[in-house]
Amino acid sequence: MKPNLMILGASGGLANAVLHSLVHHRHLFNKLILLDKNKRLLANPYLDHTNLDYTFIHKELKSGRMDEYGDLLKKHGIDIVLDLTDAKSIPLIKASDEAGVDYINTSINDNDKTSPELISEIFSIRNRWKSARNILCSGMNPGNVNMWVR
């Protein structure tokens, strides 16, 4: 069975690169759900919207409202989340894990904490993760983008 993929931050520059590559590999996924707090993606004339065959969700993810995010994961039967946002990472990791969804991000983010503090927090909670697999801090260079798509 093909996995259902959700991309967070789907209107951003990095997502634009991912979507340009993903269109060539779209057959590898069942549902493609694109989520962003703005609608720029919908007006992008350079994307192949038809062959991407996606559902767009216009929503801002707020760290205090991860129940809404968890509900979206369940509603759409998401198997993999690709987080391309600058949203707080720890709440997204926890909520994805609670839903049993594999989570990939480019970097860990939190305006209130330093990177060493975030890494320490991740190490302290990683043994409590359920069955979900996580790839954290994978970077944003074009080679990484191409690998995520594959």
Coordinates of N, CA and C in Angstrom, one line a residue, residues 90-145:
I90 N 9.4 20.5 18.6 CA 9.1 19.4 19.7 C 7.6 19.1 19.7
P91 N 6.7 20.1 19.7 CA 5.3 19.7 19.7 C 4.9 18.9 18.4
L92 N 5.4 19.3 17.3 CA 5.1 18.5 16.1 C 5.6 17.1 16.1
I93 N 6.8 16.9 16.7 CA 7.4 15.6 16.8 C 6.5 14.8 17.7
K94 N 6.2 15.3 18.9 CA 5.4 14.6 19.8 C 4.0 14.2 19.3
A95 N 3.3 15.2 18.6 CA 2.0 14.9 18.1 C 2.1 13.9 16.9
S96 N 3.1 14.0 16.1 CA 3.2 13.0 15.0 C 3.5 11.6 15.6
D97 N 4.3 11.5 16.6 CA 4.6 10.3 17.2 C 3.3 9.7 17.9
E98 N 2.6 10.5 18.6 CA 1.4 10.0 19.2 C 0.4 9.5 18.2
A99 N 0.4 10.0 17.0 CA -0.5 9.5 15.9 C 0.2 8.3 15.2
G100 N 1.4 8.0 15.5 CA 2.1 6.9 14.8 C 2.5 7.2 13.4
V101 N 2.8 8.5 13.2 CA 3.2 9.0 11.9 C 4.7 9.2 11.8
D102 N 5.3 8.8 10.8 CA 6.7 9.0 10.6 C 6.9 10.5 10.3
Y103 N 8.0 11.1 10.8 CA 8.2 12.6 10.8 C 9.6 12.9 10.3
I104 N 9.7 13.8 9.3 CA 11.0 14.2 8.8 C 11.0 15.7 8.8
N105 N 12.1 16.3 9.3 CA 12.2 17.8 9.3 C 13.5 18.2 8.8
T106 N 13.6 19.4 8.4 CA 14.9 20.0 7.9 C 15.8 20.5 9.0
S107 N 15.2 21.0 10.0 CA 15.9 21.5 11.2 C 14.9 21.6 12.4
I108 N 15.5 21.7 13.6 CA 14.7 21.8 14.7 C 14.6 23.3 15.1
N109 N 13.4 23.7 15.4 CA 13.1 25.1 15.6 C 12.4 25.4 17.0
D110 N 12.7 26.5 17.5 CA 12.0 27.0 18.7 C 12.7 28.4 19.0
N111 N 11.9 29.4 18.9 CA 12.5 30.8 19.1 C 12.9 31.0 20.5
D112 N 12.4 30.2 21.5 CA 12.7 30.4 22.9 C 13.8 29.5 23.4
K113 N 14.3 28.6 22.6 CA 15.4 27.7 23.0 C 16.5 27.7 22.0
T114 N 17.7 27.4 22.5 CA 18.9 27.3 21.7 C 18.9 25.9 21.1
S115 N 19.7 25.7 20.0 CA 19.8 24.4 19.4 C 20.3 23.3 20.4
P116 N 21.3 23.6 21.3 CA 21.7 22.6 22.2 C 20.6 22.2 23.2
E117 N 19.8 23.2 23.6 CA 18.6 22.9 24.5 C 17.6 22.0 23.8
L118 N 17.4 22.3 22.5 CA 16.4 21.5 21.8 C 16.9 20.0 21.6
I119 N 18.2 19.9 21.3 CA 18.8 18.6 21.1 C 18.7 17.8 22.4
S120 N 19.0 18.5 23.5 CA 19.0 17.8 24.8 C 17.5 17.4 25.1
E121 N 16.6 18.2 24.8 CA 15.2 17.8 25.0 C 14.8 16.6 24.1
I122 N 15.2 16.6 22.9 CA 14.9 15.5 22.0 C 15.5 14.2 22.5
F123 N 16.8 14.3 23.0 CA 17.4 13.1 23.5 C 16.7 12.6 24.8
S124 N 16.1 13.5 25.5 CA 15.5 13.1 26.8 C 14.1 12.4 26.5
I125 N 13.5 12.7 25.3 CA 12.2 12.1 25.0 C 12.2 11.0 24.0
R126 N 13.3 10.8 23.4 CA 13.3 9.9 22.2 C 13.0 8.4 22.6
N127 N 13.3 8.0 23.9 CA 13.1 6.7 24.3 C 11.6 6.4 24.5
R128 N 10.8 7.5 24.6 CA 9.4 7.4 24.8 C 8.6 7.4 23.5
W129 N 9.3 7.6 22.3 CA 8.6 7.6 21.1 C 8.0 6.2 20.8
K130 N 6.9 6.2 20.2 CA 6.2 4.9 19.9 C 6.8 4.3 18.7
S131 N 6.1 3.8 17.8 CA 6.6 3.1 16.6 C 7.0 4.0 15.5
A132 N 6.7 5.3 15.5 CA 7.0 6.2 14.4 C 8.5 6.4 14.3
R133 N 8.9 6.5 13.0 CA 10.3 6.7 12.7 C 10.5 8.2 12.4
N134 N 11.6 8.8 12.9 CA 11.8 10.2 12.7 C 13.2 10.5 12.1
I135 N 13.2 11.4 11.2 CA 14.5 11.9 10.6 C 14.5 13.3 10.9
L136 N 15.4 13.7 11.8 CA 15.5 15.1 12.3 C 16.7 15.8 11.7
C137 N 16.6 17.1 11.5 CA 17.7 18.0 11.1 C 18.3 17.5 9.8
S138 N 17.5 17.1 8.8 CA 18.1 16.6 7.6 C 18.7 17.6 6.7
G139 N 18.5 18.9 7.0 CA 19.1 19.9 6.1 C 18.2 20.3 5.0
M140 N 18.7 21.3 4.2 CA 17.9 21.8 3.1 C 18.6 21.9 1.8
N141 N 19.7 21.3 1.6 CA 20.4 21.4 0.4 C 19.7 20.6 -0.7
P142 N 19.9 20.9 -2.0 CA 19.1 20.2 -3.1 C 19.3 18.7 -3.1
G143 N 20.4 18.2 -2.7 CA 20.6 16.7 -2.7 C 19.6 16.1 -1.6
N144 N 19.5 16.7 -0.5 CA 18.6 16.2 0.5 C 17.1 16.3 0.0
V145 N 16.8 17.4 -0.6 CA 15.4 17.5 -1.2 C 15.1 16.4 -2.1

